[in-house]
Coordinates of C-alpha atoms and ligand atoms in Angstrom, one line a residue:
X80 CA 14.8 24.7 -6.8
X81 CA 16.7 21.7 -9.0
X82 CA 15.5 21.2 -12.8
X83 CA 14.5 18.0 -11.3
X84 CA 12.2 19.7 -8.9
X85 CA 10.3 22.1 -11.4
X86 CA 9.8 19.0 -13.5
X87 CA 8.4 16.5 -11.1
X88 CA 6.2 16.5 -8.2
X89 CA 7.2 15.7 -4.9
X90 CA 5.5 12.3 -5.5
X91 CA 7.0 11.6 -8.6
X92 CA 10.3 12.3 -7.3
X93 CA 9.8 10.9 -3.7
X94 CA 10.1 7.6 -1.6
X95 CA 6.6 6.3 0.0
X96 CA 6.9 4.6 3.5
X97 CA 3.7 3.2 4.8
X98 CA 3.5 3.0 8.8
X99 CA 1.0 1.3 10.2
X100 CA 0.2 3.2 12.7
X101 CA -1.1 0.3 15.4
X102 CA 2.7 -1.4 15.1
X103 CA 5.4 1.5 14.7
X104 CA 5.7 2.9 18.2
X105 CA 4.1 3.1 21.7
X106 CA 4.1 5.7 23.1
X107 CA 1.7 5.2 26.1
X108 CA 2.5 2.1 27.3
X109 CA -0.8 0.7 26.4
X110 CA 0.6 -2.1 23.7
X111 CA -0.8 -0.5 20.8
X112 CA 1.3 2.0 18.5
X113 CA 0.1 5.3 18.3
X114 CA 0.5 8.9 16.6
X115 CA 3.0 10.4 19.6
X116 CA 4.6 7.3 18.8
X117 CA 5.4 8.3 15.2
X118 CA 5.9 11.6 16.1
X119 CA 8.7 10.5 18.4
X120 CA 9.9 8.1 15.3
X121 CA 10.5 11.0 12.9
X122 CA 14.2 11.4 13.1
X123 CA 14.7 7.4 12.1
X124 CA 12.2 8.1 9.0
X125 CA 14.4 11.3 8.0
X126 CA 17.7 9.8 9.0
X127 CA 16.5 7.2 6.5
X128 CA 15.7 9.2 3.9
X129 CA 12.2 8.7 2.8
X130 CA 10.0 11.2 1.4
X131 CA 6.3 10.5 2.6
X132 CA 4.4 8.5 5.2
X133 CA 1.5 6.7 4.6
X134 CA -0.3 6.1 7.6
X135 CA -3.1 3.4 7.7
X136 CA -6.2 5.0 9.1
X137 CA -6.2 6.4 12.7
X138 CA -9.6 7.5 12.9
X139 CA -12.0 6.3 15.5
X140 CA -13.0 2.8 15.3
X141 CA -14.2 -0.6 16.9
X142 CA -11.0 -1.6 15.3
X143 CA -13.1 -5.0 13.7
X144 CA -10.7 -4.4 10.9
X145 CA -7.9 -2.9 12.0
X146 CA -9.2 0.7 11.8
X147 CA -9.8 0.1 8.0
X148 CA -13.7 0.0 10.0
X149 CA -14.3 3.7 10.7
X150 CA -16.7 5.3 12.6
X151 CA -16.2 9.1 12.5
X152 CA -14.0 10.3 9.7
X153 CA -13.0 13.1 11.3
X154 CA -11.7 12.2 14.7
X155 CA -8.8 10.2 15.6
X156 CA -9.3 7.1 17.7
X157 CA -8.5 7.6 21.3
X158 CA -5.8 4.2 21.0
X159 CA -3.7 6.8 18.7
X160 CA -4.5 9.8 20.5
X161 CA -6.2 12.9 19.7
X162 CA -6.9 15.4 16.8
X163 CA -4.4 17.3 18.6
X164 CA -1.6 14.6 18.1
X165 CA -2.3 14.4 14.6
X166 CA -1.8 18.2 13.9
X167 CA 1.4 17.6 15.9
X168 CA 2.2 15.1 13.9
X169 CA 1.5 16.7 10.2
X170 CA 3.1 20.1 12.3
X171 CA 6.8 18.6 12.8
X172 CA 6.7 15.8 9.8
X173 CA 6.8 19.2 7.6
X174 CA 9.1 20.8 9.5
X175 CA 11.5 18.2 8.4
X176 CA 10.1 18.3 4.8
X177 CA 8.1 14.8 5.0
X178 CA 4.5 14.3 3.7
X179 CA 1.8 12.9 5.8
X180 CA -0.3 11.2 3.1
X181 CA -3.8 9.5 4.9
X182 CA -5.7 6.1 4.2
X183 CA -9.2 6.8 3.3
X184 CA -11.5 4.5 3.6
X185 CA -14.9 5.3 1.1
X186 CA -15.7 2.5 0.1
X187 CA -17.7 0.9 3.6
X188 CA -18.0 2.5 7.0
X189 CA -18.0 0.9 10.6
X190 CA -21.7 -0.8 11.5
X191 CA -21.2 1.7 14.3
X192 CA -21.2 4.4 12.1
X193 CA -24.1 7.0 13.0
X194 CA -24.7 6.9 9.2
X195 CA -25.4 3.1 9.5
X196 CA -27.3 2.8 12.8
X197 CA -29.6 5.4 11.2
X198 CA -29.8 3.3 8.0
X199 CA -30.1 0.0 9.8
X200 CA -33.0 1.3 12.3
X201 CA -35.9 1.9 9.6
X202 CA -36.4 1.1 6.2
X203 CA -38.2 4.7 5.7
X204 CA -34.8 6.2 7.6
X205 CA -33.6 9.2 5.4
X206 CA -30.1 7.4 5.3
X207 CA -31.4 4.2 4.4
X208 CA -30.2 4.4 0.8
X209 CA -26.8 5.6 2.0
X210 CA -26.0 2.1 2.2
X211 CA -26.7 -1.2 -0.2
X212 CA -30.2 -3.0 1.5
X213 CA -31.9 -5.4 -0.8
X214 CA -34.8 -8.2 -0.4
X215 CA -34.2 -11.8 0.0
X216 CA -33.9 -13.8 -3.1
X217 CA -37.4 -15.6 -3.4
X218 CA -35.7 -18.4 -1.7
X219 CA -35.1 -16.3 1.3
X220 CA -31.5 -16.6 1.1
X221 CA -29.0 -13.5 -0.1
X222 CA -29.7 -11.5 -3.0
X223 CA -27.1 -12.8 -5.1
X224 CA -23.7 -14.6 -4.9
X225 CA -21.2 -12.3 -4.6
X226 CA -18.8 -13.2 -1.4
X227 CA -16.7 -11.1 0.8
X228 CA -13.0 -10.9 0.6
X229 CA -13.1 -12.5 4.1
X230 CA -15.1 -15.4 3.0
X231 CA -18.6 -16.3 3.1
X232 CA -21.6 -14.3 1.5
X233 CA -21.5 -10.7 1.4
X234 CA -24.6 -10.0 2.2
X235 CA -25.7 -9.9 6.3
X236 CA -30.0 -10.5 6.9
X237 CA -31.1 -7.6 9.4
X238 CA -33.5 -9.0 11.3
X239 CA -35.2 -6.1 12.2
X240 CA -35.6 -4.6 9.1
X241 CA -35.9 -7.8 7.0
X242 CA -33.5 -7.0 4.1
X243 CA -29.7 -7.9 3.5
X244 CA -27.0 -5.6 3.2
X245 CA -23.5 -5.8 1.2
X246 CA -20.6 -5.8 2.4
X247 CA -17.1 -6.3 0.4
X248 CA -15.3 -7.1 3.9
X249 CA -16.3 -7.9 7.3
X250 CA -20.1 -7.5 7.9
X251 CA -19.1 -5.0 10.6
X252 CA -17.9 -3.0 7.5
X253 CA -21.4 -2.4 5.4
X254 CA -20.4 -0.5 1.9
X255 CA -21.9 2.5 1.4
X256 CA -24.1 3.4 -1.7
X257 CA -21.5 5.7 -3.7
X258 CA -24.6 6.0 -6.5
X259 CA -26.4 8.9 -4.0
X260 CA -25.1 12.0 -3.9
X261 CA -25.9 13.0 -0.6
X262 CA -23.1 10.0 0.5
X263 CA -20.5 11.6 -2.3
X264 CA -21.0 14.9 -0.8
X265 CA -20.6 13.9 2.6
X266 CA -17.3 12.5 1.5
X267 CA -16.1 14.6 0.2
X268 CA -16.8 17.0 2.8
X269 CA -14.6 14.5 4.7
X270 CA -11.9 14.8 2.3
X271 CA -11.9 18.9 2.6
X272 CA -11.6 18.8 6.5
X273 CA -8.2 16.6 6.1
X274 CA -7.1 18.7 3.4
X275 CA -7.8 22.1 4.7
X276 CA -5.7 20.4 7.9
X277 CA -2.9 20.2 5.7
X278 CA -2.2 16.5 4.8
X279 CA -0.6 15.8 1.4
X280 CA -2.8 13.5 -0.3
X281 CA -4.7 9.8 0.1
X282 CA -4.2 6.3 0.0
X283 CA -7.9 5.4 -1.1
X284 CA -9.1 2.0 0.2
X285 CA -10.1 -0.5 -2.9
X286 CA -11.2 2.7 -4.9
X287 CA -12.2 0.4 -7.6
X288 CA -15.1 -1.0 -5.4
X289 CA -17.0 1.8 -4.8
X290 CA -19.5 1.3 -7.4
X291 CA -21.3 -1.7 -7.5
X292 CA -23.8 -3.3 -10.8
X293 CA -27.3 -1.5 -10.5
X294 CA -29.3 -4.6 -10.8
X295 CA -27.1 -7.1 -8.7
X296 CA -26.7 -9.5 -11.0
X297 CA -24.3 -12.8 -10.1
X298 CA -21.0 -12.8 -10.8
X299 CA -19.8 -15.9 -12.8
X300 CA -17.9 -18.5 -11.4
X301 CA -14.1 -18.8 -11.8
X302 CA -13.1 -21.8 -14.0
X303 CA -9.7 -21.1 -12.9
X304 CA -10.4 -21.1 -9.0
X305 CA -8.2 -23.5 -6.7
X306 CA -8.1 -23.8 -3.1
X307 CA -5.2 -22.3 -2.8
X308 CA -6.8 -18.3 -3.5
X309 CA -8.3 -15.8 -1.4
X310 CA -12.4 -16.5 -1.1
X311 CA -12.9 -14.0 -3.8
X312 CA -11.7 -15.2 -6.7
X313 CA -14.2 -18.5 -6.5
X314 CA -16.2 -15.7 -8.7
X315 CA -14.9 -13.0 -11.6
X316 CA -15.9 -10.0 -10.0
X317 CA -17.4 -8.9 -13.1
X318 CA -20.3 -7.0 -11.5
X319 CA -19.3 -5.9 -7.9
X320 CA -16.5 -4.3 -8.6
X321 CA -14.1 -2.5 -11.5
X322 CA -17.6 -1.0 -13.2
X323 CA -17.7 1.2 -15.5
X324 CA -19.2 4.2 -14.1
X325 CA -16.9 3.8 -11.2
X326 CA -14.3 6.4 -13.1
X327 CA -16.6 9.4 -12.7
X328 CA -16.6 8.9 -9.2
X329 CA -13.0 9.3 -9.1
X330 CA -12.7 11.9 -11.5
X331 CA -14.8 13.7 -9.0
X332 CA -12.7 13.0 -6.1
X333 CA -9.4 14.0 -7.9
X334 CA -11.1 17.2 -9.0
X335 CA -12.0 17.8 -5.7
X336 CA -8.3 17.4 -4.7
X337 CA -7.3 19.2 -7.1
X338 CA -8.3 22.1 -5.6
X339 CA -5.7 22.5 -3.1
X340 CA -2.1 22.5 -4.0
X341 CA 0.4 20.0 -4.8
X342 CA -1.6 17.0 -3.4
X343 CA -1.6 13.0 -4.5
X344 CA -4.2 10.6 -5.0
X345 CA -3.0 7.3 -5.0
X346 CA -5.7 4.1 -5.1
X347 CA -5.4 1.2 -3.8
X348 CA -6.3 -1.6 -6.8
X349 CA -5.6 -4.6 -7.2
X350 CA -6.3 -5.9 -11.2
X351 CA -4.5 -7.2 -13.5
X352 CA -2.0 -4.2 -15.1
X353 CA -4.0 -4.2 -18.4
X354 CA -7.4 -2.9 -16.2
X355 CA -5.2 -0.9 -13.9
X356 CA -4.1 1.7 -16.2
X357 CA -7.9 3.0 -17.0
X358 CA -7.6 4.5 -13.5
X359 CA -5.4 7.0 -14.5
X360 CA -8.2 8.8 -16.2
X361 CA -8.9 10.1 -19.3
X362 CA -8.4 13.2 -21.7
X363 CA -10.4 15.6 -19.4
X364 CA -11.3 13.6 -16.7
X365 CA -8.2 12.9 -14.3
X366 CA -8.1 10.0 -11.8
X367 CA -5.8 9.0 -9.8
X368 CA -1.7 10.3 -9.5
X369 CA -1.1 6.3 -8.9
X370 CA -2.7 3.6 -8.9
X371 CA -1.0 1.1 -7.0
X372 CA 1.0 -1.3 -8.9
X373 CA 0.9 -4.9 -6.8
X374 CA 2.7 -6.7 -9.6
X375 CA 6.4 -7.3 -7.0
X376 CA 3.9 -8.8 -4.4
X377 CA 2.6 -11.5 -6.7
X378 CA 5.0 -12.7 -9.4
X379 CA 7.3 -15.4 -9.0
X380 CA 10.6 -14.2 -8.2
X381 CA 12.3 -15.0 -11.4
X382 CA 14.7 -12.1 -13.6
X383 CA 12.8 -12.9 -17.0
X384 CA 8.9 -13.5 -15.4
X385 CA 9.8 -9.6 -13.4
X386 CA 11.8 -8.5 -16.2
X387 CA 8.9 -8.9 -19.1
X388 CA 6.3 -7.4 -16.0
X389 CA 7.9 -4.6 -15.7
X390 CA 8.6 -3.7 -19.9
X391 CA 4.5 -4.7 -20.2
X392 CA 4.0 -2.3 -17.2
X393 CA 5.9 0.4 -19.0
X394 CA 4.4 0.2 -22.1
X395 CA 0.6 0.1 -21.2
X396 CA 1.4 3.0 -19.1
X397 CA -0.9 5.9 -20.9
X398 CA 0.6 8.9 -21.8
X399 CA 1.3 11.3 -18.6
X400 CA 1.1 8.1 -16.2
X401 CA 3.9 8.0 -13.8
X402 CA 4.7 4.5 -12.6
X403 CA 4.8 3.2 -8.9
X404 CA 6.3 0.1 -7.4
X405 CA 4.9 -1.6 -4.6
X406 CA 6.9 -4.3 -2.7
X407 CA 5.4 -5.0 0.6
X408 CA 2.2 -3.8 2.8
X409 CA -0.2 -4.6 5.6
X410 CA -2.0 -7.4 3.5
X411 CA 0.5 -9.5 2.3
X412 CA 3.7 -11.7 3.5
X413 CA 7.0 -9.8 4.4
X414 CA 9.2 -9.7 1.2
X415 CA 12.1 -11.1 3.7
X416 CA 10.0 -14.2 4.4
X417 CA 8.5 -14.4 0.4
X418 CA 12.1 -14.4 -1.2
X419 CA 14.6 -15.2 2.0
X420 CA 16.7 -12.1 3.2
X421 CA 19.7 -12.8 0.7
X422 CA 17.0 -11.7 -1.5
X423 CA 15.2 -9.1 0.1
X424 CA 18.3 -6.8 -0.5
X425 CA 18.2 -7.7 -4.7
X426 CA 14.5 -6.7 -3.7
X427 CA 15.3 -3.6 -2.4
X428 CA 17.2 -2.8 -4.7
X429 CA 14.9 -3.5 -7.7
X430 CA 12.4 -1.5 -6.0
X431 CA 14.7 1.8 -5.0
X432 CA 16.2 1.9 -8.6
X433 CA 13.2 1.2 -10.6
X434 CA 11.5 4.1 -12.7
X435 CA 8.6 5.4 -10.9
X436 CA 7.0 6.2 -7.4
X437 CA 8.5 3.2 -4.5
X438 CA 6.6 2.5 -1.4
X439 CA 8.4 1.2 1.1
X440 CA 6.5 -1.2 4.2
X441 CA 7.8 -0.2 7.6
X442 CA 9.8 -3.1 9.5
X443 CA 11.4 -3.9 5.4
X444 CA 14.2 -1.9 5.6
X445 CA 15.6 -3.4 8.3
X446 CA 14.7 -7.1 7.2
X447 CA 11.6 -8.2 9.2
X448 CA 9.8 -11.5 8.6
X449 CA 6.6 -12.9 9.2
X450 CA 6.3 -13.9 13.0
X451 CA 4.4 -16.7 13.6
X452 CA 1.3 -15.7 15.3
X453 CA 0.2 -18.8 18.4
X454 CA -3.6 -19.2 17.3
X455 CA -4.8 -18.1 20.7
X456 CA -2.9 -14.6 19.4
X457 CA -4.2 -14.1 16.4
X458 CA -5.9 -10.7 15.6
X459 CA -6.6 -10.6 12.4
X460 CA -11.0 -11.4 11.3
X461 CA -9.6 -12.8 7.9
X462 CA -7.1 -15.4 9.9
X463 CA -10.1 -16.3 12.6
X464 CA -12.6 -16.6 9.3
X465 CA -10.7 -19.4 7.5
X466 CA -7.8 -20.2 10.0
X467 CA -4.8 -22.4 8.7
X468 CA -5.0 -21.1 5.0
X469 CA -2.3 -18.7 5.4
X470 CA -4.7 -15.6 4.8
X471 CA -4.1 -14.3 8.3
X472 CA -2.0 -10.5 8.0
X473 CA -0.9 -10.3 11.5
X474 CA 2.6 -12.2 10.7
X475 CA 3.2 -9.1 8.7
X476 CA 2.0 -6.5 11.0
X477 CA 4.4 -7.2 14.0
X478 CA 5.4 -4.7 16.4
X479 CA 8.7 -2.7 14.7
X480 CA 11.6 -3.5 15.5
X481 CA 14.0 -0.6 17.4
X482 CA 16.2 -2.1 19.8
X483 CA 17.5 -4.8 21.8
X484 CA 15.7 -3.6 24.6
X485 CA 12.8 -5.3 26.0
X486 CA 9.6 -5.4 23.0
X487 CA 12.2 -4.2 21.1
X488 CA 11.6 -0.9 22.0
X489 CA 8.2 -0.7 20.8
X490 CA 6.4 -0.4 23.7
X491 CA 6.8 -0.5 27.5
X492 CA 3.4 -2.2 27.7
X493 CA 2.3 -5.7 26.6
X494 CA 2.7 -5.6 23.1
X495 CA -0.9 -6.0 21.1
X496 CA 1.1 -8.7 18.9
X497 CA 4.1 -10.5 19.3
X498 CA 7.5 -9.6 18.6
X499 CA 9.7 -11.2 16.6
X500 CA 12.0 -13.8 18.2
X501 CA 14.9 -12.2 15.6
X502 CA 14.7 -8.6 17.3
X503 CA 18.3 -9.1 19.4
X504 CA 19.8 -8.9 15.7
X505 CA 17.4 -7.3 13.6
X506 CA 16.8 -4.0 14.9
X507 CA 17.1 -0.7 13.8
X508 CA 19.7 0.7 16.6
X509 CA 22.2 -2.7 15.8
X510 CA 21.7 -2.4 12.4
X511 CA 22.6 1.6 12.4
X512 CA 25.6 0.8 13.3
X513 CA 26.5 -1.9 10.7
X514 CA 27.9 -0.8 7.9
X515 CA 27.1 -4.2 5.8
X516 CA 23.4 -4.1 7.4
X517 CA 20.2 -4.2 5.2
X518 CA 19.1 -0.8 7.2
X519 CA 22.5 0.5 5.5
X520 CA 21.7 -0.7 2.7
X521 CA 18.5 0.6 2.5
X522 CA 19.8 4.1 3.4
X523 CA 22.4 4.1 1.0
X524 CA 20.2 3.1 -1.7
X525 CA 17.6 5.7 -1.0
X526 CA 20.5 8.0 -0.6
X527 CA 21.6 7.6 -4.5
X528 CA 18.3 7.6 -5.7
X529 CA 17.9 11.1 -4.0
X530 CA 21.3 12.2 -5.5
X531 CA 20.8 10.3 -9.2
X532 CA 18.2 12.5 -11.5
X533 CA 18.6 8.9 -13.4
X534 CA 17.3 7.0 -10.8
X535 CA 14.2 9.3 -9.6
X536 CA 13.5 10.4 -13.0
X537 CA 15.4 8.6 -15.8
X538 CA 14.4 6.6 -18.4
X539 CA 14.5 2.4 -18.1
X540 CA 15.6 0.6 -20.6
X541 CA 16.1 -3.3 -19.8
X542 CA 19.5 -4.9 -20.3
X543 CA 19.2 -8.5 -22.2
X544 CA 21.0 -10.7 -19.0
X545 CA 21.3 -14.4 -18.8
X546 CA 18.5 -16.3 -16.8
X547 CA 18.7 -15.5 -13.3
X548 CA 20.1 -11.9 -13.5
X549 CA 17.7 -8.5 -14.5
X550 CA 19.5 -5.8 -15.9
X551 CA 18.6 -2.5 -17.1
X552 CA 20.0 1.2 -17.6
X553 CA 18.2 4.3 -16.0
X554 CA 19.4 7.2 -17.9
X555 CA 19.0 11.5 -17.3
X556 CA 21.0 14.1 -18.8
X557 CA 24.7 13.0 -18.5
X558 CA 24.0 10.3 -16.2
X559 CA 23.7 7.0 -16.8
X560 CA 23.2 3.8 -14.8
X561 CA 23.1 0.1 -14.9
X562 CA 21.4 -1.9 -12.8
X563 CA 22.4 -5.8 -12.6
X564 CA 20.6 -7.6 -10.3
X565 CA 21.0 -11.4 -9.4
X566 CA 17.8 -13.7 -8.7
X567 CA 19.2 -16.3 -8.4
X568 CA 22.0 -18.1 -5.8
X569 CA 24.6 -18.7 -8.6
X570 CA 27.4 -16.3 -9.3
X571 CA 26.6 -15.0 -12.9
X572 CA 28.3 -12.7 -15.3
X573 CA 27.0 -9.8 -17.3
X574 CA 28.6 -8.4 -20.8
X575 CA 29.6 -4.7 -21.1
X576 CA 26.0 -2.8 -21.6
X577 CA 25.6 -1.3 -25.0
X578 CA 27.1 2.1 -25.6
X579 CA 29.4 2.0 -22.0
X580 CA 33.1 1.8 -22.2
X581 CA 33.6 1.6 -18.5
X582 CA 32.0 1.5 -15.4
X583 CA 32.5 2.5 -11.7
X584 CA 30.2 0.2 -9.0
X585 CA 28.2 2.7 -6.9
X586 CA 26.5 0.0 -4.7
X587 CA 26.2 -3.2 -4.2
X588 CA 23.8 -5.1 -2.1
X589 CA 26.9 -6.9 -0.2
X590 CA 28.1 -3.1 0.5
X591 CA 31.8 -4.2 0.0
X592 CA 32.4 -2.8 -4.2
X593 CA 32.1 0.6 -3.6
X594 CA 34.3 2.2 -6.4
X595 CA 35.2 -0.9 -7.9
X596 CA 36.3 -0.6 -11.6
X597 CA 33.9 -2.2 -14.5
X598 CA 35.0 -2.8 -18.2
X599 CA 34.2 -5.7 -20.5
X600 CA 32.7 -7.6 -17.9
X601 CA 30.8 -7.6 -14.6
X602 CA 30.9 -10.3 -12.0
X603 CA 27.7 -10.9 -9.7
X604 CA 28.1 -13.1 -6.9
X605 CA 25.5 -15.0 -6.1
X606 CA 22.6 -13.1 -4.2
X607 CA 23.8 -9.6 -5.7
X608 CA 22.5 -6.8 -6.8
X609 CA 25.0 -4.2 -8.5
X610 CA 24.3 -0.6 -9.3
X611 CA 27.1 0.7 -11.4
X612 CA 27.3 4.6 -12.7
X613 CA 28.5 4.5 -16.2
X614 CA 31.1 6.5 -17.9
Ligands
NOJ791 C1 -7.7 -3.0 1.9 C2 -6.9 -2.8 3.2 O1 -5.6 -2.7 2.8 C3 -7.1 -4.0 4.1 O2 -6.3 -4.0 5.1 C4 -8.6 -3.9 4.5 O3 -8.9 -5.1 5.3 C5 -9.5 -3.9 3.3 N1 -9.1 -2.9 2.3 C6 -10.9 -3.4 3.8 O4 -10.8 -2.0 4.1

């Protein structure tokens, strides 16, 4: 084992790559990726050199929300295949030294849950408190104001049993009542039958909304709300999400976790940085290993704005904290159709060199964009709630693009959502064998970061830079690296970094300076990022 390995964990050290699981590969013809799919996918992911696979959830579900909806927790929906596949899956993923890390979902079940047609049927029904009922205001209308992330109220009447219940999402996604222990220990009896399976750790679904403000009371409105947001942010949610007594909760799940070997916890949170950093727990009372850090899928993309992020981000970070980097995922517009695919390679860049944990969004290492979805297509509940905003997530969830070949190789079948027009070009079998593709580039990048201790484990200390360049130096033992990367479509020119007499370029995002000598100066053209080892 390398010093590096006795010092870090696998997740410290590692690369993240989510799949999700409906777009990566058919196997069965039927249109819909599934796990055999993935399985038969493997030798791409290790050729590639990531570390870990996130899948989004494959459990069984009426799929109202793209699995995120589930309806047994421990089965695998018939559309992926069977428990069987999965332990095939977690079987030969390990075999070739990758992770299987799962989504789960605690925070709201499917309305077809058992658990929730019990608690729907009667108001006496044992599970009735698994779940959040309350009375009608005494106007009749909802409780109180909060709304779902989907739009509209977040409450749903029930007819039959004349109360509302909450839920954060879709109202086929009712949130469960984390305050009774009966629904914590069923949990995490959930959690124990994945882990005993073998799987590596969680993705936990907006962990910071599991527990909700006692007495309901109204969030206040946003003075800062525009059109232009998600539905959710018409409110502060100062009372239905990010409580206080939420952290025990988690403490309990990581100590739960805890108890097998060598497992991560990573949340899925998404706060402004200052907030984010209580989730790491306190003295005594661990949380989680990462809390997902969102901050590259919302800032402008400008060298200082990303440059100050990401020295604020370092210093709030509480003692012990490892930092993570997030730069793409199911919910949010491709990075290669956010910044424009000269871009997108600066992007990957910042994201494989930075210090702490990467995740990487299938489909964005070989380049994919948004695909415009025809609105008698569209999939997504969020897009067919408030169609035209540009809230819909099925541009970014686009079948993956393999081959030439017909679907691009996804699938023999109809495809459940259309494939790009660009998939002649941008494919993973063409852009193998490119030597100047982003898929190289990619590889390459993840290939230094494996072989730098700097760049897994170094420290990061930011380079001043003029305007559109961000520059810093990841240093480990004897090695030491600078990374100049520029934003912007000007060529630009960086000074000698303190301390350095010379330089040698180990990459750059044009693959064509390998090797190239550095001294006083070094010369970015425009569009470039440059990693160069230092002497
Ligand atoms: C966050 C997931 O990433 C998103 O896809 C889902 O719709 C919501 N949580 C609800 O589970």
């Amino acid at each position: 084992m390398s010093a590096l390995e006795e010092s870090f964990r696998w997740w410290q050290r590692g690369v993240i790559y989510q799949v999700y699981p409906r777009s990566f590969m058919d196997a069965n013809g039927d249109g819909v990726g599934d796990l055999a799919g993935v399985l038969n996918r493997l030798d791409h992911l290790e050729w590639l050199g990531v570390d870990a696979i996130w899948l989004s959830p494959v459990y069984t579900s009426p799929m109202a929300d793209g699995g995120y909806d589930v309806a047994d927790y421990t089965d695998i929906d018939p559309v992926f295949g069977t428990l069987a596949d999965f332990d095939r899956l977690l079987v030969a993923a390990h075999q070739r030294g990758l992770k299987i890390i799962l989504d789960f979902v605690p925070n709201h079940t499917s309305d077809q849950h058992p658990w929730f047609l019990e608690s729907r049927s009667s108001p006496a029904n044992p599970k009735r408190d698994w779940y959040l009922w309350h009375d009608p205001a005494p106007d009749g209308g909802p409780p109180n104001n909060w709304v779902s992330c989907f739009g509209g109220s977040a409450w749903e009447w029930d007819e039959r049993t004349g109360q509302f219940y909450y839920h954060a999402f879709l109202k086929e996604q009712p949130d469960l009542n984390w305050r009774n222990p009966q629904v914590q220990e069923a949990m995490f009896d959930v959690l124990r039958f994945w882990l005993d399976r073998g799987v590596d750790g969680f993705r936990v679904d907006v962990i910071s909304h599991l527990v909700k403000d006692e007495l309901f009371r109204d969030n206040p409105a946003n003075p800062d709300y525009h059109s232009g947001l998600r539905p959710r942010h018409e409110l502060v949610a100062v009372y239905n999400a990010d409580r206080p007594k939420v952290h025990a909760v988690i403490a309990r799940v990581r100590s739960l976790i805890d108890q097998y070997d060598d497992r991560v916890m990573i949340g899925e949170i998404y706060l402004p940085v200052e907030r984010l950093m209580s989730y790491y727990g306190s003295a005594g009372a661990s949380e989680l290993h990462l809390p997902f850090n969102f901050q590259l899928l919302e800032l402008p993309w400008h060298a200082q704005i990303i440059g100050d992020a990401i020295e604020r981000y370092e210093a709030l970070l509480p003692p012990g904290g490892w930092p993570n980097w997030v730069l793409g995922n199911h919910d949010r517009p491709r990075i290669a159709s956010r910044i424009g695919s000269a871009q997108a390679r600066v992007a990957a860049m910042l994201l494989l060199t930075l210090r702490g944990t990467p995740t990487v969004y299938y489909g964005d290492e070989i380049g994919m964009q948004n695909v415009p979805i025809p609105p008698d297509t569209v999939q997504d509940r969020f897009e067919r709630n408030l169609p035209g905003l540009g809230f819909g997530r099925d541009p970014e969830r686009t079948p993956m693009q393999w081959s030439a070949a017909s679907n691009a190789g996804f699938t023999t079948g109809r495809p459940w959502l259309p494939v790009a027009a660009n998939y002649a070009t941008i494919n993973v079998e063409a852009e193998r064998g490119d030597p100047r593709s982003m898929l190289t580039l990619n590889r390459r990048l993840l290939a230094l970061r494996r072989a730098e201790p700097a760049l897994a484990a170094g420290s990061y200390t930011r380079v001043p830079a003029p305007g559109d360049v961000l520059c810093f130096v990841r240093h480990h033992g004897r090695g030491r690296l600078l990374v100049a990367l520029n934003l912007g479509p000007n060529p630009q020119v960086v000074g000698r970094p303190p301390g350095a007499a010379r330089g040698r370029i180990a990459l750059s995002t044009h693959l064509d300076r390998d090797g190239e000598d550095v001294s006083d100066t070094l010369a970015l053209r425009p569009d470039e990022g440059v990693i160069v080892r230092l002497e």
